[in-house]
mmCIF file of C-alpha atoms in Angstrom:
data_model
loop_
_atom_site.group_PDB
_atom_site.id
_atom_site.type_symbol
_atom_site.label_atom_id
_atom_site.label_comp_id
_atom_site.label_asym_id
_atom_site.label_seq_id
_atom_site.Cartn_x
_atom_site.Cartn_y
_atom_site.Cartn_z
ATOM 1 C CA UNK M 1 -84.597 92.556 -59.098
ATOM 2 C CA UNK M 2 -85.493 90.788 -62.354
ATOM 3 C CA UNK M 3 -82.820 89.059 -64.356
ATOM 4 C CA UNK M 4 -81.502 91.351 -67.088
ATOM 5 C CA UNK M 5 -81.647 90.454 -70.754
ATOM 6 C CA UNK M 6 -78.016 90.643 -71.772
ATOM 7 C CA UNK M 7 -78.450 89.838 -75.437
ATOM 8 C CA UNK M 8 -78.392 86.786 -77.607
ATOM 9 C CA UNK M 9 -76.118 84.975 -80.009
ATOM 10 C CA UNK M 10 -75.564 85.282 -83.781
ATOM 11 C CA UNK M 11 -78.787 84.028 -85.376
ATOM 12 C CA UNK M 12 -78.604 85.384 -88.933
ATOM 13 C CA UNK M 13 -75.853 86.400 -91.324
ATOM 14 C CA UNK M 14 -75.797 89.045 -94.033
ATOM 15 C CA UNK M 15 -74.106 87.752 -97.189
ATOM 16 C CA UNK M 16 -73.411 90.128 -100.092
ATOM 17 C CA UNK M 17 -71.741 88.897 -103.267
ATOM 18 C CA UNK M 18 -70.543 85.815 -101.426
ATOM 19 C CA UNK M 19 -68.966 87.892 -98.651
ATOM 20 C CA UNK M 20 -70.310 87.859 -95.098
ATOM 21 C CA UNK M 21 -70.637 91.534 -94.244
ATOM 22 C CA UNK M 22 -72.513 91.286 -90.956
ATOM 23 C CA UNK M 23 -74.683 89.328 -88.565
ATOM 24 C CA UNK M 24 -77.746 89.806 -86.400
ATOM 25 C CA UNK M 25 -77.728 88.561 -82.819
ATOM 26 C CA UNK M 26 -80.784 87.511 -80.880
ATOM 27 C CA UNK M 27 -82.604 84.839 -78.921
ATOM 28 C CA UNK M 28 -85.201 82.222 -79.858
ATOM 29 C CA UNK M 29 -87.089 79.446 -78.088
ATOM 30 C CA UNK M 30 -89.081 76.543 -79.556
ATOM 31 C CA UNK M 31 -91.709 74.697 -77.487
ATOM 32 C CA UNK M 32 -93.306 71.412 -78.446
ATOM 33 C CA UNK M 33 -97.044 70.734 -78.257
ATOM 34 C CA UNK M 34 -96.760 70.019 -74.529
ATOM 35 C CA UNK M 35 -95.023 73.337 -73.883
ATOM 36 C CA UNK M 36 -91.612 71.740 -73.306
ATOM 37 C CA UNK M 37 -88.605 73.636 -74.745
ATOM 38 C CA UNK M 38 -87.057 71.515 -77.499
ATOM 39 C CA UNK M 39 -84.621 74.077 -78.911
ATOM 40 C CA UNK M 40 -83.292 77.444 -77.872
ATOM 41 C CA UNK M 41 -80.514 79.901 -78.556
ATOM 42 C CA UNK M 42 -79.466 82.999 -76.675
ATOM 43 C CA UNK M 43 -81.239 84.243 -73.559
ATOM 44 C CA UNK M 44 -84.811 82.915 -73.376
ATOM 45 C CA UNK M 45 -85.593 83.189 -69.653
ATOM 46 C CA UNK M 46 -84.712 86.841 -69.038
ATOM 47 C CA UNK M 47 -87.455 89.453 -69.550
ATOM 48 C CA UNK M 48 -87.860 91.386 -72.775
ATOM 49 C CA UNK M 49 -90.599 93.745 -73.937
ATOM 50 C CA UNK M 50 -92.763 91.722 -76.381
ATOM 51 C CA UNK M 51 -94.174 94.973 -77.727
ATOM 52 C CA UNK M 52 -97.158 94.291 -80.011
ATOM 53 C CA UNK M 53 -96.827 90.526 -79.625
ATOM 54 C CA UNK M 54 -98.708 91.158 -76.341
ATOM 55 C CA UNK M 55 -101.829 92.352 -78.153
ATOM 56 C CA UNK M 56 -103.697 89.031 -78.284
ATOM 57 C CA UNK M 57 -103.436 88.761 -74.506
ATOM 58 C CA UNK M 58 -104.539 92.373 -74.082
ATOM 59 C CA UNK M 59 -107.557 91.614 -76.274
ATOM 60 C CA UNK M 60 -108.417 88.681 -74.003
ATOM 61 C CA UNK M 61 -108.300 91.009 -71.007
ATOM 62 C CA UNK M 62 -110.639 93.411 -72.779
ATOM 63 C CA UNK M 63 -113.139 90.665 -73.595
ATOM 64 C CA UNK M 64 -113.141 89.484 -70.014
ATOM 65 C CA UNK M 65 -113.732 93.067 -68.840
ATOM 66 C CA UNK M 66 -116.784 93.428 -71.081
ATOM 67 C CA UNK M 67 -115.563 94.552 -74.510
ATOM 68 C CA UNK M 68 -118.851 94.459 -76.460
ATOM 69 C CA UNK M 69 -117.577 93.088 -79.775
ATOM 70 C CA UNK M 70 -118.890 89.956 -81.444
ATOM 71 C CA UNK M 71 -117.643 90.425 -85.016
ATOM 72 C CA UNK M 72 -114.390 88.432 -85.315
ATOM 73 C CA UNK M 73 -112.972 91.046 -87.683
ATOM 74 C CA UNK M 74 -113.374 93.690 -84.971
ATOM 75 C CA UNK M 75 -111.577 91.462 -82.470
ATOM 76 C CA UNK M 76 -108.797 90.916 -85.002
ATOM 77 C CA UNK M 77 -108.460 94.686 -85.339
ATOM 78 C CA UNK M 78 -108.217 95.137 -81.565
ATOM 79 C CA UNK M 79 -105.341 92.606 -81.660
ATOM 80 C CA UNK M 80 -103.716 94.187 -84.710
ATOM 81 C CA UNK M 81 -100.673 96.165 -85.719
ATOM 82 C CA UNK M 82 -102.461 97.209 -88.866
ATOM 83 C CA UNK M 83 -100.899 98.596 -92.018
ATOM 84 C CA UNK M 84 -103.245 101.574 -92.237
ATOM 85 C CA UNK M 85 -104.995 100.345 -95.361
ATOM 86 C CA UNK M 86 -108.403 101.806 -96.158
ATOM 87 C CA UNK M 87 -110.341 98.891 -94.697
ATOM 88 C CA UNK M 88 -108.368 99.149 -91.440
ATOM 89 C CA UNK M 89 -109.088 102.853 -91.069
ATOM 90 C CA UNK M 90 -112.757 102.435 -91.915
ATOM 91 C CA UNK M 91 -113.172 99.748 -89.266
ATOM 92 C CA UNK M 92 -111.404 101.845 -86.602
ATOM 93 C CA UNK M 93 -113.653 104.788 -87.434
ATOM 94 C CA UNK M 94 -116.720 102.523 -87.185
ATOM 95 C CA UNK M 95 -115.674 101.289 -83.736
ATOM 96 C CA UNK M 96 -115.247 104.833 -82.451
ATOM 97 C CA UNK M 97 -118.525 105.933 -84.024
ATOM 98 C CA UNK M 98 -120.323 103.025 -82.352
ATOM 99 C CA UNK M 99 -119.092 104.345 -79.017
ATOM 100 C CA UNK M 100 -120.057 107.922 -79.821
ATOM 101 C CA UNK M 101 -116.400 108.965 -79.808
ATOM 102 C CA UNK M 102 -114.150 110.734 -82.261
ATOM 103 C CA UNK M 103 -110.429 110.418 -82.855
ATOM 104 C CA UNK M 104 -109.642 112.934 -80.112
ATOM 105 C CA UNK M 105 -110.369 110.148 -77.597
ATOM 106 C CA UNK M 106 -107.437 108.074 -78.905
ATOM 107 C CA UNK M 107 -104.259 108.406 -76.876
ATOM 108 C CA UNK M 108 -102.068 106.798 -79.549
ATOM 109 C CA UNK M 109 -99.915 109.424 -81.306
ATOM 110 C CA UNK M 110 -100.490 110.717 -84.842
ATOM 111 C CA UNK M 111 -98.659 108.654 -87.435
ATOM 112 C CA UNK M 112 -98.605 107.718 -91.091
ATOM 113 C CA UNK M 113 -99.708 104.209 -92.079
ATOM 114 C CA UNK M 114 -97.207 101.478 -91.250
ATOM 115 C CA UNK M 115 -97.689 99.749 -94.610
ATOM 116 C CA UNK M 116 -95.508 101.131 -97.396
ATOM 117 C CA UNK M 117 -98.263 101.212 -100.020
ATOM 118 C CA UNK M 118 -100.795 102.812 -97.662
ATOM 119 C CA UNK M 119 -98.212 105.361 -96.510
ATOM 120 C CA UNK M 120 -97.347 106.341 -100.075
ATOM 121 C CA UNK M 121 -101.040 106.641 -100.931
ATOM 122 C CA UNK M 122 -101.650 108.894 -97.925
ATOM 123 C CA UNK M 123 -98.750 111.156 -98.864
ATOM 124 C CA UNK M 124 -99.792 111.315 -102.526
ATOM 125 C CA UNK M 125 -103.247 112.411 -101.399
ATOM 126 C CA UNK M 126 -101.722 115.223 -99.369
ATOM 127 C CA UNK M 127 -102.422 113.569 -96.036
ATOM 128 C CA UNK M 128 -100.353 113.670 -92.897
ATOM 129 C CA UNK M 129 -100.047 111.808 -89.617
ATOM 130 C CA UNK M 130 -103.264 111.048 -87.705
ATOM 131 C CA UNK M 131 -104.005 108.891 -84.638
ATOM 132 C CA UNK M 132 -106.336 106.605 -86.636
ATOM 133 C CA UNK M 133 -103.519 105.719 -89.042
ATOM 134 C CA UNK M 134 -101.255 104.704 -86.163
ATOM 135 C CA UNK M 135 -100.901 100.914 -86.240
ATOM 136 C CA UNK M 136 -102.235 100.503 -82.670
ATOM 137 C CA UNK M 137 -105.442 102.501 -83.184
ATOM 138 C CA UNK M 138 -107.529 99.320 -83.219
ATOM 139 C CA UNK M 139 -106.189 98.321 -79.810
ATOM 140 C CA UNK M 140 -106.818 101.786 -78.411
ATOM 141 C CA UNK M 141 -110.363 101.798 -79.799
ATOM 142 C CA UNK M 142 -110.954 98.475 -78.065
ATOM 143 C CA UNK M 143 -109.619 99.907 -74.824
ATOM 144 C CA UNK M 144 -112.050 102.823 -75.028
ATOM 145 C CA UNK M 145 -115.017 100.554 -75.729
ATOM 146 C CA UNK M 146 -114.009 98.310 -72.836
ATOM 147 C CA UNK M 147 -113.879 101.260 -70.453
ATOM 148 C CA UNK M 148 -117.330 102.369 -71.560
ATOM 149 C CA UNK M 149 -118.753 98.875 -71.051
ATOM 150 C CA UNK M 150 -117.161 98.497 -67.606
ATOM 151 C CA UNK M 151 -118.095 101.979 -66.427
ATOM 152 C CA UNK M 152 -114.482 103.039 -66.075
ATOM 153 C CA UNK M 153 -113.283 106.575 -66.868
ATOM 154 C CA UNK M 154 -111.973 107.143 -70.368
ATOM 155 C CA UNK M 155 -109.540 109.716 -69.102
ATOM 156 C CA UNK M 156 -106.166 108.131 -68.475
ATOM 157 C CA UNK M 157 -107.218 104.736 -69.842
ATOM 158 C CA UNK M 158 -103.598 104.216 -70.922
ATOM 159 C CA UNK M 159 -102.058 104.679 -67.480
ATOM 160 C CA UNK M 160 -100.723 101.531 -65.739
ATOM 161 C CA UNK M 161 -102.805 102.207 -62.617
ATOM 162 C CA UNK M 162 -106.103 102.492 -64.541
ATOM 163 C CA UNK M 163 -108.510 99.579 -63.869
ATOM 164 C CA UNK M 164 -108.380 98.627 -67.549
ATOM 165 C CA UNK M 165 -104.611 98.282 -67.603
ATOM 166 C CA UNK M 166 -104.688 96.302 -64.372
ATOM 167 C CA UNK M 167 -107.018 93.790 -66.062
ATOM 168 C CA UNK M 168 -104.795 93.599 -69.127
ATOM 169 C CA UNK M 169 -101.733 93.060 -66.962
ATOM 170 C CA UNK M 170 -103.513 90.197 -65.209
ATOM 171 C CA UNK M 171 -104.231 88.552 -68.574
ATOM 172 C CA UNK M 172 -100.626 88.845 -69.746
ATOM 173 C CA UNK M 173 -99.303 87.435 -66.490
ATOM 174 C CA UNK M 174 -101.827 84.581 -66.593
ATOM 175 C CA UNK M 175 -101.033 83.445 -70.122
ATOM 176 C CA UNK M 176 -97.264 83.874 -69.902
ATOM 177 C CA UNK M 177 -97.351 82.249 -66.445
ATOM 178 C CA UNK M 178 -94.921 84.921 -65.234
ATOM 179 C CA UNK M 179 -95.136 88.102 -63.177
ATOM 180 C CA UNK M 180 -94.287 91.168 -65.222
ATOM 181 C CA UNK M 181 -90.644 92.006 -64.586
ATOM 182 C CA UNK M 182 -91.006 95.640 -65.642
ATOM 183 C CA UNK M 183 -93.583 98.088 -66.992
ATOM 184 C CA UNK M 184 -92.675 100.437 -69.819
ATOM 185 C CA UNK M 185 -94.412 102.777 -72.226
ATOM 186 C CA UNK M 186 -94.990 101.231 -75.650
ATOM 187 C CA UNK M 187 -94.721 103.225 -78.856
ATOM 188 C CA UNK M 188 -98.468 103.823 -78.823
ATOM 189 C CA UNK M 189 -98.404 105.224 -75.282
ATOM 190 C CA UNK M 190 -100.015 102.208 -73.590
ATOM 191 C CA UNK M 191 -98.142 100.057 -71.060
ATOM 192 C CA UNK M 192 -95.855 97.254 -72.205
ATOM 193 C CA UNK M 193 -94.886 94.497 -69.758
ATOM 194 C CA UNK M 194 -91.588 92.616 -69.692
ATOM 195 C CA UNK M 195 -91.768 88.803 -69.824
ATOM 196 C CA UNK M 196 -89.417 86.127 -71.127
ATOM 197 C CA UNK M 197 -89.426 84.632 -74.600
ATOM 198 C CA UNK M 198 -90.263 81.289 -73.003
ATOM 199 C CA UNK M 199 -93.280 82.838 -71.317
ATOM 200 C CA UNK M 200 -94.345 84.517 -74.547
ATOM 201 C CA UNK M 201 -94.145 81.275 -76.539
ATOM 202 C CA UNK M 202 -96.100 79.490 -73.815
ATOM 203 C CA UNK M 203 -98.813 82.134 -74.017
ATOM 204 C CA UNK M 204 -99.302 81.587 -77.745
ATOM 205 C CA UNK M 205 -99.529 77.838 -77.192
ATOM 206 C CA UNK M 206 -102.171 78.378 -74.494
ATOM 207 C CA UNK M 207 -104.180 80.608 -76.830
ATOM 208 C CA UNK M 208 -104.363 78.121 -79.683
ATOM 209 C CA UNK M 209 -105.023 75.208 -77.313
ATOM 210 C CA UNK M 210 -107.781 76.981 -75.359
ATOM 211 C CA UNK M 211 -111.310 75.602 -75.176
ATOM 212 C CA UNK M 212 -113.535 76.621 -78.103
ATOM 213 C CA UNK M 213 -115.695 79.574 -77.121
ATOM 214 C CA UNK M 214 -113.375 80.734 -74.340
ATOM 215 C CA UNK M 215 -111.967 84.275 -74.522
ATOM 216 C CA UNK M 216 -108.443 83.186 -75.545
ATOM 217 C CA UNK M 217 -109.755 80.872 -78.227
ATOM 218 C CA UNK M 218 -112.173 83.527 -79.513
ATOM 219 C CA UNK M 219 -109.268 85.957 -79.952
ATOM 220 C CA UNK M 220 -107.007 83.355 -81.562
ATOM 221 C CA UNK M 221 -109.764 82.247 -83.927
ATOM 222 C CA UNK M 222 -110.604 85.842 -84.869
ATOM 223 C CA UNK M 223 -106.989 86.621 -85.748
ATOM 224 C CA UNK M 224 -106.611 83.455 -87.811
ATOM 225 C CA UNK M 225 -109.902 84.066 -89.618
ATOM 226 C CA UNK M 226 -108.957 87.659 -90.490
ATOM 227 C CA UNK M 227 -105.176 87.743 -90.967
ATOM 228 C CA UNK M 228 -105.331 90.781 -93.287
ATOM 229 C CA UNK M 229 -106.908 92.767 -90.453
ATOM 230 C CA UNK M 230 -104.158 91.726 -88.017
ATOM 231 C CA UNK M 231 -101.374 93.043 -90.238
ATOM 232 C CA UNK M 232 -102.082 94.045 -93.801
ATOM 233 C CA UNK M 233 -102.083 92.731 -97.325
ATOM 234 C CA UNK M 234 -98.318 92.095 -97.292
ATOM 235 C CA UNK M 235 -97.535 91.915 -93.564
ATOM 236 C CA UNK M 236 -95.336 89.043 -92.406
ATOM 237 C CA UNK M 237 -97.751 87.758 -89.751
ATOM 238 C CA UNK M 238 -100.660 88.011 -92.202
ATOM 239 C CA UNK M 239 -98.844 86.015 -94.872
ATOM 240 C CA UNK M 240 -97.793 83.361 -92.377
ATOM 241 C CA UNK M 241 -101.337 82.854 -91.109
ATOM 242 C CA UNK M 242 -102.569 82.617 -94.692
ATOM 243 C CA UNK M 243 -99.887 80.126 -95.629
ATOM 244 C CA UNK M 244 -99.792 77.806 -92.591
ATOM 245 C CA UNK M 245 -103.285 76.570 -91.650
ATOM 246 C CA UNK M 246 -104.055 76.990 -87.954
ATOM 247 C CA UNK M 247 -101.021 79.160 -87.209
ATOM 248 C CA UNK M 248 -101.444 82.148 -84.874
ATOM 249 C CA UNK M 249 -98.766 84.761 -85.547
ATOM 250 C CA UNK M 250 -98.030 88.269 -84.330
ATOM 251 C CA UNK M 251 -95.078 90.572 -84.818
ATOM 252 C CA UNK M 252 -93.741 92.969 -82.236
ATOM 253 C CA UNK M 253 -91.426 95.941 -82.577
ATOM 254 C CA UNK M 254 -87.688 95.627 -81.921
ATOM 255 C CA UNK M 255 -87.373 92.313 -83.703
ATOM 256 C CA UNK M 256 -89.985 90.294 -81.783
ATOM 257 C CA UNK M 257 -92.126 87.539 -83.325
ATOM 258 C CA UNK M 258 -94.356 84.920 -81.682
ATOM 259 C CA UNK M 259 -96.339 82.058 -83.203
ATOM 260 C CA UNK M 260 -98.386 79.120 -81.976
ATOM 261 C CA UNK M 261 -99.729 76.091 -83.839
ATOM 262 C CA UNK M 262 -102.171 73.714 -82.112
ATOM 263 C CA UNK M 263 -100.888 70.187 -81.676
ATOM 264 C CA UNK M 264 -97.424 71.255 -82.869
ATOM 265 C CA UNK M 265 -95.849 73.918 -80.649
ATOM 266 C CA UNK M 266 -94.852 77.555 -80.415
ATOM 267 C CA UNK M 267 -91.925 79.881 -81.108
ATOM 268 C CA UNK M 268 -90.887 83.257 -79.730
ATOM 269 C CA UNK M 269 -87.854 85.205 -80.851
ATOM 270 C CA UNK M 270 -86.167 88.567 -80.557
ATOM 271 C CA UNK M 271 -83.542 90.078 -82.843
ATOM 272 C CA UNK M 272 -81.425 92.254 -80.590
ATOM 273 C CA UNK M 273 -80.874 95.154 -82.967
ATOM 274 C CA UNK M 274 -84.561 95.183 -83.934
ATOM 275 C CA UNK M 275 -83.892 94.353 -87.584
ATOM 276 C CA UNK M 276 -87.043 93.099 -89.266
ATOM 277 C CA UNK M 277 -85.060 91.485 -92.086
ATOM 278 C CA UNK M 278 -83.573 88.899 -89.735
ATOM 279 C CA UNK M 279 -86.812 87.773 -88.074
ATOM 280 C CA UNK M 280 -88.297 85.625 -90.786
ATOM 281 C CA UNK M 281 -85.274 83.457 -91.712
ATOM 282 C CA UNK M 282 -84.803 82.622 -88.024
ATOM 283 C CA UNK M 283 -88.516 81.942 -87.552
ATOM 284 C CA UNK M 284 -88.534 79.625 -90.579
ATOM 285 C CA UNK M 285 -85.629 77.683 -89.083
ATOM 286 C CA UNK M 286 -87.493 77.417 -85.776
ATOM 287 C CA UNK M 287 -90.735 76.220 -87.366
ATOM 288 C CA UNK M 288 -88.901 73.602 -89.400
ATOM 289 C CA UNK M 289 -87.517 72.206 -86.144
ATOM 290 C CA UNK M 290 -91.157 71.493 -85.281
ATOM 291 C CA UNK M 291 -91.707 69.736 -88.609
ATOM 292 C CA UNK M 292 -93.701 72.620 -90.081
ATOM 293 C CA UNK M 293 -93.259 73.337 -93.766
ATOM 294 C CA UNK M 294 -95.210 75.268 -96.373
ATOM 295 C CA UNK M 295 -94.426 77.247 -99.535
ATOM 296 C CA UNK M 296 -94.597 80.513 -97.588
ATOM 297 C CA UNK M 297 -91.745 79.327 -95.377
ATOM 298 C CA UNK M 298 -89.605 78.654 -98.417
ATOM 299 C CA UNK M 299 -90.300 82.209 -99.574
ATOM 300 C CA UNK M 300 -89.172 83.576 -96.216
ATOM 301 C CA UNK M 301 -86.159 81.310 -95.645
ATOM 302 C CA UNK M 302 -83.856 83.993 -97.055
ATOM 303 C CA UNK M 303 -84.400 87.739 -97.416
ATOM 304 C CA UNK M 304 -82.756 89.051 -100.591
ATOM 305 C CA UNK M 305 -80.165 91.821 -100.651
ATOM 306 C CA UNK M 306 -79.896 94.058 -103.706
ATOM 307 C CA UNK M 307 -77.078 95.813 -105.465
ATOM 308 C CA UNK M 308 -77.686 97.957 -108.508
ATOM 309 C CA UNK M 309 -81.322 96.900 -108.439
ATOM 310 C CA UNK M 310 -80.633 93.157 -108.745
ATOM 311 C CA UNK M 311 -80.302 90.437 -106.056
ATOM 312 C CA UNK M 312 -76.694 90.014 -104.951
ATOM 313 C CA UNK M 313 -77.041 88.220 -101.634
ATOM 314 C CA UNK M 314 -79.328 87.414 -98.732
ATOM 315 C CA UNK M 315 -79.985 87.531 -95.033
ATOM 316 C CA UNK M 316 -80.187 83.906 -93.895
ATOM 317 C CA UNK M 317 -80.445 81.972 -90.657
ATOM 318 C CA UNK M 318 -77.297 80.755 -88.925
ATOM 319 C CA UNK M 319 -79.330 78.740 -86.425
#
């Protein structure tokens, strides 16, 4: 039986009007350029679900299985947790149209856009949840195109026993250098595999250090060349990739974040209660331990808290 993730340690504190009103617990690991852990807190060797931080590795598995995409922006979309902005939805629709499919082929559930501005725009226009707006629709479109290219059935493409998912599992296990400790159902309905934070950080380092032209490097380069497609205009991973040259970054649900920077190192973290507000201050602290600095990190070092519409405190790293 796999070791159980039992939770981390206090990583961030919530300070309001000078009073500490709470804390967020979690775990974080920092690897140097050689993949050696140089800092860690909490539980970094027990398995967790990386959620959407697995998408770059799933995209690699699709490429290796014959995904017929050459436009880097399309590959970025397949690796994305997109905000549902107009350009995201148009590109998803174009991928499906290229395959002669409509949205009924998508197994991801109907949803509103993940991005606040796109969601408000959809509601103002009288729209409702649709599968294309779901933040994983790019990944699911890529899965469908891969199945077509490989001659695999589209029906049940999301099931763990399907040949597609077996290939994607192999890619995740290869790049994390770990066997999957558990298989779950992600929010989009596709499988999610449990690996450790150390394995996840190692995977991101392997992606950015891969040989130019190889499948992992093609995916990493596509994401870094099109950060807005990976997240959205104001997404955390998008802004990080814009602000730190060469950085590969991807968020995951339930407080997960993973980054890799060639020649520098990698970080993977999980906030136990899933709070997004605690991820960035802890990630900034981790990157600074690797000697990384940039104006965007200063912006993210503390997340402001408001009272009466004005800043009265912040969420900040304890680590």
